[in-house]
XYZ file of N, CA and C in Angstrom:
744
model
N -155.546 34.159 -91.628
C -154.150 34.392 -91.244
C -153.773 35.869 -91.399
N -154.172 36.371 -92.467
C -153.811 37.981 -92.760
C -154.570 38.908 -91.527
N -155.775 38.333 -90.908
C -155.975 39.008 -89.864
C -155.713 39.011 -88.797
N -154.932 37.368 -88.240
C -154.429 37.398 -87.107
C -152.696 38.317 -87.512
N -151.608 38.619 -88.494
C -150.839 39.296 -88.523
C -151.074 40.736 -88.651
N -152.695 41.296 -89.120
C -152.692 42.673 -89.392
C -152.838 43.058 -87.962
N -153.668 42.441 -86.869
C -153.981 42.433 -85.375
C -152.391 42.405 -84.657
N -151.557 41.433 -85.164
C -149.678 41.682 -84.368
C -149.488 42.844 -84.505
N -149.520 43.529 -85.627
C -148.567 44.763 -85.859
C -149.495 45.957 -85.374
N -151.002 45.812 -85.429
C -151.825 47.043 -84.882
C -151.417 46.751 -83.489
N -151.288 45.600 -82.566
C -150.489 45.786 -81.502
C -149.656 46.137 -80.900
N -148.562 45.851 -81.639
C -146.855 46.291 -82.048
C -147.147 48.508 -81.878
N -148.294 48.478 -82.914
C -148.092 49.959 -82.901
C -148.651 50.778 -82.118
N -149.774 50.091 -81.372
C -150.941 50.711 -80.031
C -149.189 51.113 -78.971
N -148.281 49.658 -79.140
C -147.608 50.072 -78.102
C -146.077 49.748 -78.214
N -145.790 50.630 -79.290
C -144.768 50.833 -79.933
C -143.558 51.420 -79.033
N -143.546 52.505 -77.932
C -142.401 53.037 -77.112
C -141.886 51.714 -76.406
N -143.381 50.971 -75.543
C -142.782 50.128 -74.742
C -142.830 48.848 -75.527
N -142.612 48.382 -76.567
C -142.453 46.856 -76.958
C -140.504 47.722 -77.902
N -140.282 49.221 -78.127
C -138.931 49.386 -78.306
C -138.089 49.152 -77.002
N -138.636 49.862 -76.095
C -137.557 49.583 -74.565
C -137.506 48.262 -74.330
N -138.944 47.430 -74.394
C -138.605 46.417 -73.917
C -137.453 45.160 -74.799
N -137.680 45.465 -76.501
C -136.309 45.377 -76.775
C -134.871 46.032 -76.134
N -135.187 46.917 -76.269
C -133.597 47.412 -76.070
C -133.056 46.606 -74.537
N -133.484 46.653 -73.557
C -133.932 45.903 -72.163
C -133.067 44.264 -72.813
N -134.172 43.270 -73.211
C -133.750 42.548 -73.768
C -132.296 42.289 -74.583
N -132.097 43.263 -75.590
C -130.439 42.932 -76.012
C -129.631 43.090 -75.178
N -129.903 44.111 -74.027
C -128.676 44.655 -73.418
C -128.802 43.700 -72.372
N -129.652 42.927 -72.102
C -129.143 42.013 -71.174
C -128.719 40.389 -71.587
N -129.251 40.491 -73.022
C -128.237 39.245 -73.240
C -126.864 39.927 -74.075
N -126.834 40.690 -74.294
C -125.105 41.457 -74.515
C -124.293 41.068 -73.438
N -124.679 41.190 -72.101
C -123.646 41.016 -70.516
C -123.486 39.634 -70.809
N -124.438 38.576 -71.028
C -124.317 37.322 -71.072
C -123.496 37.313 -71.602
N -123.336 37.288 -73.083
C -122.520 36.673 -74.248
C -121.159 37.379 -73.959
N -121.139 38.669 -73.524
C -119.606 39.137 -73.419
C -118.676 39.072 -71.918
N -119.755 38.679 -70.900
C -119.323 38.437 -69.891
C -118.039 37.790 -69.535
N -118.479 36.253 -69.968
C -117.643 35.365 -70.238
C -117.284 34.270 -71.476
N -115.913 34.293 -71.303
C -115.222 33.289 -72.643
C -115.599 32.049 -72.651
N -115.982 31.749 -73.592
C -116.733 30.510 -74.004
C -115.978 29.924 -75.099
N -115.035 30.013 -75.680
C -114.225 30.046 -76.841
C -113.039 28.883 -76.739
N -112.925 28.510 -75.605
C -112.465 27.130 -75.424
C -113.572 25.717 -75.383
N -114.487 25.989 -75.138
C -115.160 24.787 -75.053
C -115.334 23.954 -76.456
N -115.617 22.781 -76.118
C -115.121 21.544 -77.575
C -116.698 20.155 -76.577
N -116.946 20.042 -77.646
C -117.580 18.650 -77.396
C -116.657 17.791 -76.027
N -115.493 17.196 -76.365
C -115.156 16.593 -75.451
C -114.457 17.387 -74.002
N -114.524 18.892 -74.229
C -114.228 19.120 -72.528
C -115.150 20.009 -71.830
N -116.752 19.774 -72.895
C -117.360 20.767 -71.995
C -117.599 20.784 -70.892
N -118.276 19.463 -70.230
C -118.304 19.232 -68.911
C -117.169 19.595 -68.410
N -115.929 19.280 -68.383
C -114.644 19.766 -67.309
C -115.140 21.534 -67.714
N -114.918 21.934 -68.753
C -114.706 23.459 -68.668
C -116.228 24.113 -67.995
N -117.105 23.593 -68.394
C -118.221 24.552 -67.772
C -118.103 24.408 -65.892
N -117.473 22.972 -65.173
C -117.347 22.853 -64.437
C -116.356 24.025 -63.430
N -115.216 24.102 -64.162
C -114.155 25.107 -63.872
C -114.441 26.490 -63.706
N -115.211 26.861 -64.669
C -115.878 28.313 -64.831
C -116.732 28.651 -63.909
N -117.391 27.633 -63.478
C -118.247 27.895 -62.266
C -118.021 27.977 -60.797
N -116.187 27.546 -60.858
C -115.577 27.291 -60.020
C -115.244 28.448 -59.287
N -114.525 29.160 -60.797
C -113.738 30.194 -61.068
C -114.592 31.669 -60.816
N -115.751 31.475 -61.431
C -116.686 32.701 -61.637
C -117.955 32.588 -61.182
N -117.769 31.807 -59.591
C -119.151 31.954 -59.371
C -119.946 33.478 -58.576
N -119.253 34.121 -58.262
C -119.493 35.119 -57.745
C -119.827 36.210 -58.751
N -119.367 36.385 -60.084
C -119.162 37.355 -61.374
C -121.053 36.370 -61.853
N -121.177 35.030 -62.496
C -121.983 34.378 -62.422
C -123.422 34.858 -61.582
N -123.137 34.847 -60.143
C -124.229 35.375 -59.574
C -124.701 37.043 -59.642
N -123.700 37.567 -59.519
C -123.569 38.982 -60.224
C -124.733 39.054 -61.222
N -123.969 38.783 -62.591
C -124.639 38.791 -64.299
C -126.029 38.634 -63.845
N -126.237 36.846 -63.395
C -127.464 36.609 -63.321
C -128.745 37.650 -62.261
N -127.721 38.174 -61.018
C -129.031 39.017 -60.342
C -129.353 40.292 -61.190
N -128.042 41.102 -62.069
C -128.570 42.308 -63.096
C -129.219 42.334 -64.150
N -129.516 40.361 -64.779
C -130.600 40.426 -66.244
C -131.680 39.965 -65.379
N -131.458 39.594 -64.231
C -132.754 38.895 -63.968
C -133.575 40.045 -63.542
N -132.971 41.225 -62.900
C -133.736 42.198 -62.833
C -134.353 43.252 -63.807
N -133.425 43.302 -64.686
C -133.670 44.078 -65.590
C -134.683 43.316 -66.710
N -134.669 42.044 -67.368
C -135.818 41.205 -67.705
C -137.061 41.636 -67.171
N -137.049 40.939 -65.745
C -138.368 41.428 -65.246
C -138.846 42.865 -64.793
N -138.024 43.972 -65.035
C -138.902 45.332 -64.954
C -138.910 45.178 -66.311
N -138.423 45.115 -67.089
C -138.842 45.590 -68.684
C -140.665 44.379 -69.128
N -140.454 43.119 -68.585
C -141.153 42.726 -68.414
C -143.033 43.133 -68.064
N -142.434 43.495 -66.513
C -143.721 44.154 -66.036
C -143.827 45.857 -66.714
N -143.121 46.440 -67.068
C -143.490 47.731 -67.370
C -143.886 47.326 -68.910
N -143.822 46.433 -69.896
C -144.349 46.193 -71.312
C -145.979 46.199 -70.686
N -145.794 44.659 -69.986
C -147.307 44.419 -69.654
C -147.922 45.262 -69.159
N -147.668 46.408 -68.451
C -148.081 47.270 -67.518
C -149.222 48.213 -68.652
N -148.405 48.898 -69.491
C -148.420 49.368 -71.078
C -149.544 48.353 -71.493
N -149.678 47.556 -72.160
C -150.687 46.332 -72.434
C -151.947 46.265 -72.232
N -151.709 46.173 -70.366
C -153.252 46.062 -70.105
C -154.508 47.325 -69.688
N -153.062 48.650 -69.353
C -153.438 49.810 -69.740
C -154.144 50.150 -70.761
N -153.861 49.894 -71.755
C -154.126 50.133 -73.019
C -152.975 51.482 -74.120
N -152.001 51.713 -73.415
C -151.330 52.351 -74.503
C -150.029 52.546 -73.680
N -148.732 52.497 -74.374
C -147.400 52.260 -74.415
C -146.688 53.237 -74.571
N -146.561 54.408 -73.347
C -145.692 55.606 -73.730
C -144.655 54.878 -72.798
N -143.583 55.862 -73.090
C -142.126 55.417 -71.977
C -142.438 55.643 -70.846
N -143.011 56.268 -70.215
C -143.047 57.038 -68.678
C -144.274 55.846 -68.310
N -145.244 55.458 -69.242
C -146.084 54.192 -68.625
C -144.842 52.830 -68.022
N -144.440 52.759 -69.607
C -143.497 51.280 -69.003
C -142.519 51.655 -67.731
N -141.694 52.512 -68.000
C -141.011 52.698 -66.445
C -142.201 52.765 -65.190
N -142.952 53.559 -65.130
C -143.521 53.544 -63.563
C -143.977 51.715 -64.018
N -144.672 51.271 -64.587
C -145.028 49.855 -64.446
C -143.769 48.960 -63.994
N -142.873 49.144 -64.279
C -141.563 48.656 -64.395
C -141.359 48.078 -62.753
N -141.569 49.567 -62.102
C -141.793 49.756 -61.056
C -142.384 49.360 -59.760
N -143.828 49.412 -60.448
C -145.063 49.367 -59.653
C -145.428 47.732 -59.444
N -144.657 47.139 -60.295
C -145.477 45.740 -60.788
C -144.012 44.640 -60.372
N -142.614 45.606 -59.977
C -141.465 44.648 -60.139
C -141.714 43.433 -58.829
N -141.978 43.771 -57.994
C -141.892 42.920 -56.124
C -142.868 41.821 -57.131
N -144.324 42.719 -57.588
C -145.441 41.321 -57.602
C -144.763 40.540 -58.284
N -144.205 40.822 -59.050
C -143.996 39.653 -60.184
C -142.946 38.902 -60.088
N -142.402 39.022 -58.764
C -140.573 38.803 -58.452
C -140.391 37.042 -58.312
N -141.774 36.397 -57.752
C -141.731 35.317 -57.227
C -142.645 34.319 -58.825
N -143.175 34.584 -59.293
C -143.758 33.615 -60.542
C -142.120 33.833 -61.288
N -141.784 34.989 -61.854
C -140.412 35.150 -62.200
C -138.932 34.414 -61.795
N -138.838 34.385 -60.682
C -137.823 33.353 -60.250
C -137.865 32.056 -60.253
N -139.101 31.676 -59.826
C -140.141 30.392 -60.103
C -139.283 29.353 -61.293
N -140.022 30.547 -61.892
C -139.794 29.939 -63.847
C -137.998 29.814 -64.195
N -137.316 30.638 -63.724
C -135.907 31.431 -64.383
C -135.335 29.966 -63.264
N -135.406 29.257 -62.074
C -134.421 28.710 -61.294
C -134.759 27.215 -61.701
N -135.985 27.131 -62.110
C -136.698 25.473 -62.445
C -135.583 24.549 -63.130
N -134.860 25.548 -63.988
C -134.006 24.049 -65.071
C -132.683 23.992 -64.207
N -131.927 25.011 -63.506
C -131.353 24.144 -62.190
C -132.019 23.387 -61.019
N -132.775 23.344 -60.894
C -133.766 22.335 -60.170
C -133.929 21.109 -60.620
N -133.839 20.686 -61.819
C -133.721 20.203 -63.188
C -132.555 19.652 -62.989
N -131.881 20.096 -63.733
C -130.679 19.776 -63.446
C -129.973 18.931 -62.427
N -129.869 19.752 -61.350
C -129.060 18.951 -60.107
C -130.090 17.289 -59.929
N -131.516 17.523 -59.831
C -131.996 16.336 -60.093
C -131.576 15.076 -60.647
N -131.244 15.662 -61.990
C -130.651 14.712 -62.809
C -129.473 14.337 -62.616
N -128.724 15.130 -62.327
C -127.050 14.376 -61.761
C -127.983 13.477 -60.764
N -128.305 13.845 -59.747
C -128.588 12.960 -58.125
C -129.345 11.483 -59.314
N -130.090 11.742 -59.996
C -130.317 10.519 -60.141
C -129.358 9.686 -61.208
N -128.583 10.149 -61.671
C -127.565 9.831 -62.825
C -126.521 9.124 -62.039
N -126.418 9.427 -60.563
C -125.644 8.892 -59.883
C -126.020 7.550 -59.505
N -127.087 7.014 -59.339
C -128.055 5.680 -59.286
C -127.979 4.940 -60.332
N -128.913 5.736 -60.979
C -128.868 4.669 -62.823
C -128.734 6.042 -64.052
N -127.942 6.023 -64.758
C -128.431 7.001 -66.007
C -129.477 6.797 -66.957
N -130.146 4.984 -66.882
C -130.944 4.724 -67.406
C -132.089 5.586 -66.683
N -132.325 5.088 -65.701
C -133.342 5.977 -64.989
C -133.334 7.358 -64.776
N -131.914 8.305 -64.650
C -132.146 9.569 -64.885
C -132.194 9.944 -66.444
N -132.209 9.136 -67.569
C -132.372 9.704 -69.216
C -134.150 9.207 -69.430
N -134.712 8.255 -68.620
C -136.162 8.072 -68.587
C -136.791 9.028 -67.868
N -136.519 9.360 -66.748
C -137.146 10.252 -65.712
C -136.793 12.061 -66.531
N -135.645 11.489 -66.665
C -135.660 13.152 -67.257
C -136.642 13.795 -68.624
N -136.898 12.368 -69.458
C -137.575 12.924 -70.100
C -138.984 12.553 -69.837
N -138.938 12.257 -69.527
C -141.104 12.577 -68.614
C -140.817 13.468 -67.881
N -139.545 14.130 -66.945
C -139.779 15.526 -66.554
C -139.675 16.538 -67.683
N -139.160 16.714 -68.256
C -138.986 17.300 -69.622
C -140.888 17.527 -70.579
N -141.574 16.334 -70.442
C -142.478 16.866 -71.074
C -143.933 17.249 -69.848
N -143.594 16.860 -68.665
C -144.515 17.361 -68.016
C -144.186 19.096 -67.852
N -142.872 19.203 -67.580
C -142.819 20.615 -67.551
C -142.896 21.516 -68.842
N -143.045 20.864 -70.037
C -143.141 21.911 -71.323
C -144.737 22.312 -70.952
N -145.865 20.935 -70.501
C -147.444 21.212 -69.852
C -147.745 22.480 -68.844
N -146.772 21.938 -67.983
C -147.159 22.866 -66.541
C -146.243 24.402 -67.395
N -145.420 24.782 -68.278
C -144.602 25.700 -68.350
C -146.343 26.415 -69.182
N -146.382 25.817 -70.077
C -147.907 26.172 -70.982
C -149.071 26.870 -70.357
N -149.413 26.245 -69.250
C -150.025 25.856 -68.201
C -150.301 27.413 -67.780
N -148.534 27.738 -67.215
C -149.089 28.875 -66.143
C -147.898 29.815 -66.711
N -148.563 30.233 -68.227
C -147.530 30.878 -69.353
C -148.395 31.930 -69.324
N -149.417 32.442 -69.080
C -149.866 33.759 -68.929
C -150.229 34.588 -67.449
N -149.215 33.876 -67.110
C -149.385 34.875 -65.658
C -149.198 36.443 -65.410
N -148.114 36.752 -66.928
C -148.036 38.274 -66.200
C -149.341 39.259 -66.914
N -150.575 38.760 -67.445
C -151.590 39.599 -67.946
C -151.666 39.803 -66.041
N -152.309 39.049 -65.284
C -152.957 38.652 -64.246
C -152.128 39.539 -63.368
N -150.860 39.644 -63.486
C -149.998 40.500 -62.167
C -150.344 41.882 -62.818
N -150.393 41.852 -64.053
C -150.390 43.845 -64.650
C -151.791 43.624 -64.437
N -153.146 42.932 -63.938
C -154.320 43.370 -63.914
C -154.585 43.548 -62.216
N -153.320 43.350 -60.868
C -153.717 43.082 -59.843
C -153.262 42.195 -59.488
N -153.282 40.952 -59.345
C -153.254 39.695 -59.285
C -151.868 39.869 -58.068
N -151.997 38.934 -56.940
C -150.883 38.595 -56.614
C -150.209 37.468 -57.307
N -149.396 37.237 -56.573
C -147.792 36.104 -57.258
C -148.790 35.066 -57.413
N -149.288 34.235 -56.569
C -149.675 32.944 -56.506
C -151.460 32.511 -57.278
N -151.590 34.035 -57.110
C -153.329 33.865 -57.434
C -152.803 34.089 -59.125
N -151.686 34.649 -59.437
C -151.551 34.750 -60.804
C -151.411 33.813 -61.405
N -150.193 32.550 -60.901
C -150.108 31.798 -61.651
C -151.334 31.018 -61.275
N -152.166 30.880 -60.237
C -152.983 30.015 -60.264
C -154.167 29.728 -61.909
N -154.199 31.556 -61.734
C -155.959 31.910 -62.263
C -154.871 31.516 -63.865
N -153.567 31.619 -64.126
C -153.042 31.362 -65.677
C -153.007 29.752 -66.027
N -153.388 28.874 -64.536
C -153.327 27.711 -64.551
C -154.804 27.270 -65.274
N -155.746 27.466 -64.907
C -156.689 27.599 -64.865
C -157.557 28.326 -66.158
N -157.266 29.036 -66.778
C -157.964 29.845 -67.862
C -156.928 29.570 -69.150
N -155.918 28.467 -68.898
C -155.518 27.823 -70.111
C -155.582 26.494 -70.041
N -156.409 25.894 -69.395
C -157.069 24.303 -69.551
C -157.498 24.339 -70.899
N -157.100 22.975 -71.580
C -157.668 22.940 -72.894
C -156.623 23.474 -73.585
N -155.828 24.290 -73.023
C -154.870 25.623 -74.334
C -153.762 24.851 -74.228
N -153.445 24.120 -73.576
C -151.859 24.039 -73.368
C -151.237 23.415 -74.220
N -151.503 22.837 -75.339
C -151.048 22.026 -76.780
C -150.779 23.540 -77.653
N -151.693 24.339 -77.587
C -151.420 25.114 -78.500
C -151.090 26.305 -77.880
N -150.629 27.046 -76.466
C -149.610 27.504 -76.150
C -148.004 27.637 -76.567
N -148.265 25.931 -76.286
C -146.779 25.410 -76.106
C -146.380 25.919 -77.695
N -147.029 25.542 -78.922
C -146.394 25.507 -80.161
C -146.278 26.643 -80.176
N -147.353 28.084 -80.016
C -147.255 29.205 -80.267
C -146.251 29.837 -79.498
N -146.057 29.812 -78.071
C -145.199 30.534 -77.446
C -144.275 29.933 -77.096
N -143.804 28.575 -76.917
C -142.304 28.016 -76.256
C -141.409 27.364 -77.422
N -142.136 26.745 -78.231
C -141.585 26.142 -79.162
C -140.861 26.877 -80.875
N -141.387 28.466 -80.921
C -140.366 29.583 -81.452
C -139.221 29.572 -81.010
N -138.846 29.494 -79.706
C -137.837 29.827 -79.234
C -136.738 28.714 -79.697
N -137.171 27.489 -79.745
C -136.248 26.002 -80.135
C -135.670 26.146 -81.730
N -136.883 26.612 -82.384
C -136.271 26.919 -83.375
C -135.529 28.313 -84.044
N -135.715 29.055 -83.278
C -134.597 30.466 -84.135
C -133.903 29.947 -83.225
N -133.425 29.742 -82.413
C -132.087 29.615 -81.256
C -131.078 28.589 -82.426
N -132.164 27.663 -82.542
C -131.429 26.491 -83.259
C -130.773 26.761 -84.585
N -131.768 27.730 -84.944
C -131.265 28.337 -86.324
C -130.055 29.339 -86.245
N -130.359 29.729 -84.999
C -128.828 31.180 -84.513
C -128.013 30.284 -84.487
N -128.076 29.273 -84.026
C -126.681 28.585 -83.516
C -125.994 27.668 -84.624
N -126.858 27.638 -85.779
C -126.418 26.544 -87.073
C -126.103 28.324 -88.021
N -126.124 28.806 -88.339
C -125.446 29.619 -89.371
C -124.444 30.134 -89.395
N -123.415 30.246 -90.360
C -121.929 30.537 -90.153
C -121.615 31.871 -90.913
N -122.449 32.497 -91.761
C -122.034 33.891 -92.061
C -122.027 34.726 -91.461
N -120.996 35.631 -91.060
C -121.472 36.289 -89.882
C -122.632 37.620 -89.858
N -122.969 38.114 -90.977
C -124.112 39.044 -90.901
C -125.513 37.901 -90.429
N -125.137 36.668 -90.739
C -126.434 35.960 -90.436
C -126.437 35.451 -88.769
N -125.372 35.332 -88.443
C -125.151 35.614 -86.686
C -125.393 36.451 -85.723
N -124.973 37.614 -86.280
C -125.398 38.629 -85.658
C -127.049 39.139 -85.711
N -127.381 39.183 -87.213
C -129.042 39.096 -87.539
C -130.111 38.471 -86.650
N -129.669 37.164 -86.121
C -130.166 36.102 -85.462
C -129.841 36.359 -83.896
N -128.943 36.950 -83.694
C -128.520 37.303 -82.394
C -129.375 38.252 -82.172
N -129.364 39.580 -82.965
C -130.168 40.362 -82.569
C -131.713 40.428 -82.095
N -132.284 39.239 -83.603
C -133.503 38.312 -83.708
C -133.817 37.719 -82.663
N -133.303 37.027 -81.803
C -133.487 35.904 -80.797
C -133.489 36.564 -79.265
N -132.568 37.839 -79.509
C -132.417 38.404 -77.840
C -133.560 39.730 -77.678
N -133.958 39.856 -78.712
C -134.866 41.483 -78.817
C -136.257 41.145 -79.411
N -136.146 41.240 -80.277
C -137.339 40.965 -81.355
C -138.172 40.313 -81.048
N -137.565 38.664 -80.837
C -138.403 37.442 -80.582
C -139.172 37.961 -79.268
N -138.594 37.947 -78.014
C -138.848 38.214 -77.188
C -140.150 39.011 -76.876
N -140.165 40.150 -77.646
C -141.176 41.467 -77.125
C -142.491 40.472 -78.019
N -142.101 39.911 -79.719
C -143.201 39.291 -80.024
C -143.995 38.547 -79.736
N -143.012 37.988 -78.327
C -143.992 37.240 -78.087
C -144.858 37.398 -77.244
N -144.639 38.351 -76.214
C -145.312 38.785 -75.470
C -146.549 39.451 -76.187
N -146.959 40.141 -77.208
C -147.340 40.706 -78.042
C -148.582 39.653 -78.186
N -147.776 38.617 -78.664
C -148.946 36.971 -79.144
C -149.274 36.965 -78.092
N -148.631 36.721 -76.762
C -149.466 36.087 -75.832
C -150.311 36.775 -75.007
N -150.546 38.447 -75.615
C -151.664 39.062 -75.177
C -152.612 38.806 -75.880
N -152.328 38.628 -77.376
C -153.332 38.277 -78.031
C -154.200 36.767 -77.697
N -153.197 36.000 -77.386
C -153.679 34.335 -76.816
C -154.685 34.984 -75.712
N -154.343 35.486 -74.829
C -154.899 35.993 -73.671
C -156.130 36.193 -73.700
N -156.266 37.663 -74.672
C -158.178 37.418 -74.862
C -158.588 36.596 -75.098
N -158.231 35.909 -76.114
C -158.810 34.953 -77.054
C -159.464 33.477 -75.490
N -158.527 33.395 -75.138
C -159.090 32.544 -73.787
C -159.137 32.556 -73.036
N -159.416 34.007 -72.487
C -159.752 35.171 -71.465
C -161.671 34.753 -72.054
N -161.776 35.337 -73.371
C -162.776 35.332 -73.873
C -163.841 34.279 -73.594
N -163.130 33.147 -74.025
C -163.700 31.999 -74.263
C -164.190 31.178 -72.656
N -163.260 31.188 -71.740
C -163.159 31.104 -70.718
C -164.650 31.939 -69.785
N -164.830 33.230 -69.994
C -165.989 34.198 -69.846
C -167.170 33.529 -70.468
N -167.273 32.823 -71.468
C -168.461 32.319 -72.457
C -168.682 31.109 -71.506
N -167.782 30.229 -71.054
C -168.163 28.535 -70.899
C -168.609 29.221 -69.230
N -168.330 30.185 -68.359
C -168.695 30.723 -66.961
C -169.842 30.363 -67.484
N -169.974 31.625 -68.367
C -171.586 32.293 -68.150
C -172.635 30.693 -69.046
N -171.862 30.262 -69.861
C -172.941 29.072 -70.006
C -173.099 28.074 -68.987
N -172.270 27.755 -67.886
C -172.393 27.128 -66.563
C -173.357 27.356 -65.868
N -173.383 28.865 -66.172
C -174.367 29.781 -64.554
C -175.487 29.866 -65.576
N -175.525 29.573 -66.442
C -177.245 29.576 -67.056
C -177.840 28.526 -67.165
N -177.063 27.366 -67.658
C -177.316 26.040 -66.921
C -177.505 25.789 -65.465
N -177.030 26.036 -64.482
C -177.317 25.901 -63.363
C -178.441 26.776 -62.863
């Protein structure tokens, strides 16, 4: 264990400019979120009416927010990874990567970011039939997609190595067979719990701590791990080839 954390932080420091921008990137785009809009009326019993209204009200401000983090996510995104597979993390790397890598990566990126309204509206359409059947269906969609999310969770090594959109997520489909149990815990399932933990604490230095924690920090770390996941069954993946082709 002490060597898989001494390996995080020699990472952290190979590429220290761009895992800071790509924080800073990160807060400042969930800052627009959280201050965008008032959320300060909602109550257990009128969220549905109020989230309904707001969307009524602000769908244009809504589409706004969402096209300026979604862009700014994914250049900070591709210019980290860019940095990464380079091998070293100055600022002027992550911006031109930012850059160079934003179009490829535009479509696995939206992919992923539009799926839980896809999701969603699903579930009303079938909630309208039976709710039994949309609270069953939803959750077998719910755990097939935590698989397929696992699945094709290292796509952006593959776009910062070349890769187009589709061959990326393919070849991330593909070179995490076998991984996807322990993806999921390492990289999706952090997120359930500090969120959960941001959202249960009431002091406010411990709100903000966690805010900061959850929109910056978490984020770049994980990308960080999931380069490290990457070799590791990048690696392994290279071993079972070449024992195929020597068998054959």
């Amino acid at each position: 264990m002490s060597k898989l954390i001494n390996e995080f932080f020699d990472e952290i420091e190979r590429f220290l400019p761009a895992f800071i921008l790509f924080m800073v990137f990160s807060a400042v785009s969930s800052a627009v979120w959280n201050y965008s809009f008032d959320i300060s009326s909602l109550t257990p019993d009128n969220f549905g009416q109020k989230i309904k209204e707001m969307v009524i009200q602000n769908r244009l401000k809504i589409a706004g927010v969402w096209l300026f983090t979604f862009s700014m996510n994914l250049f900070s995104l591709m210019g980290l990874w860019k940095c990464i597979i380079a091998g070293h993390g100055g600022a002027s790397d992550f911006f031109k990567g930012g850059v160079s890598l934003f179009f490829r990566g535009f479509l696995p990126y939206l992919a992923i970011n539009i799926y839980p309204v896809f999701f969603l509206i699903l579930f009303f359409l079938i909630s309208k039939i039976s709710k039994t059947l949309a609270s069953f269906g939803g959750l077998l969609l719910i755990i097939y997609s935590i698989w397929f999310w696992a699945r094709i969770s290292l796509w952006q090594p593959f776009i910062a190595e070349g890769k187009g959109p589709f061959e990326a997520l393919s070849s991330s489909f593909k070179a995490a067979r076998g991984s996807s149990y322990l993806l999921f815990w390492i990289l999706i399932f952090p997120y359930f719990v500090f969120y959960n933990l941001g959202a249960s604490v009431t002091w406010p230095f411990l709100v903000y701590a966690f805010l900061f924690f959850n929109s910056a920090f978490l984020p770049a770390s994980i990308e960080i791990i999931r380069h490290m996941l990457y070799k590791r069954i990048s690696a392994g993946s290279e071993r079972n080839h070449e024992d195929d082709n020597l068998y054959n």
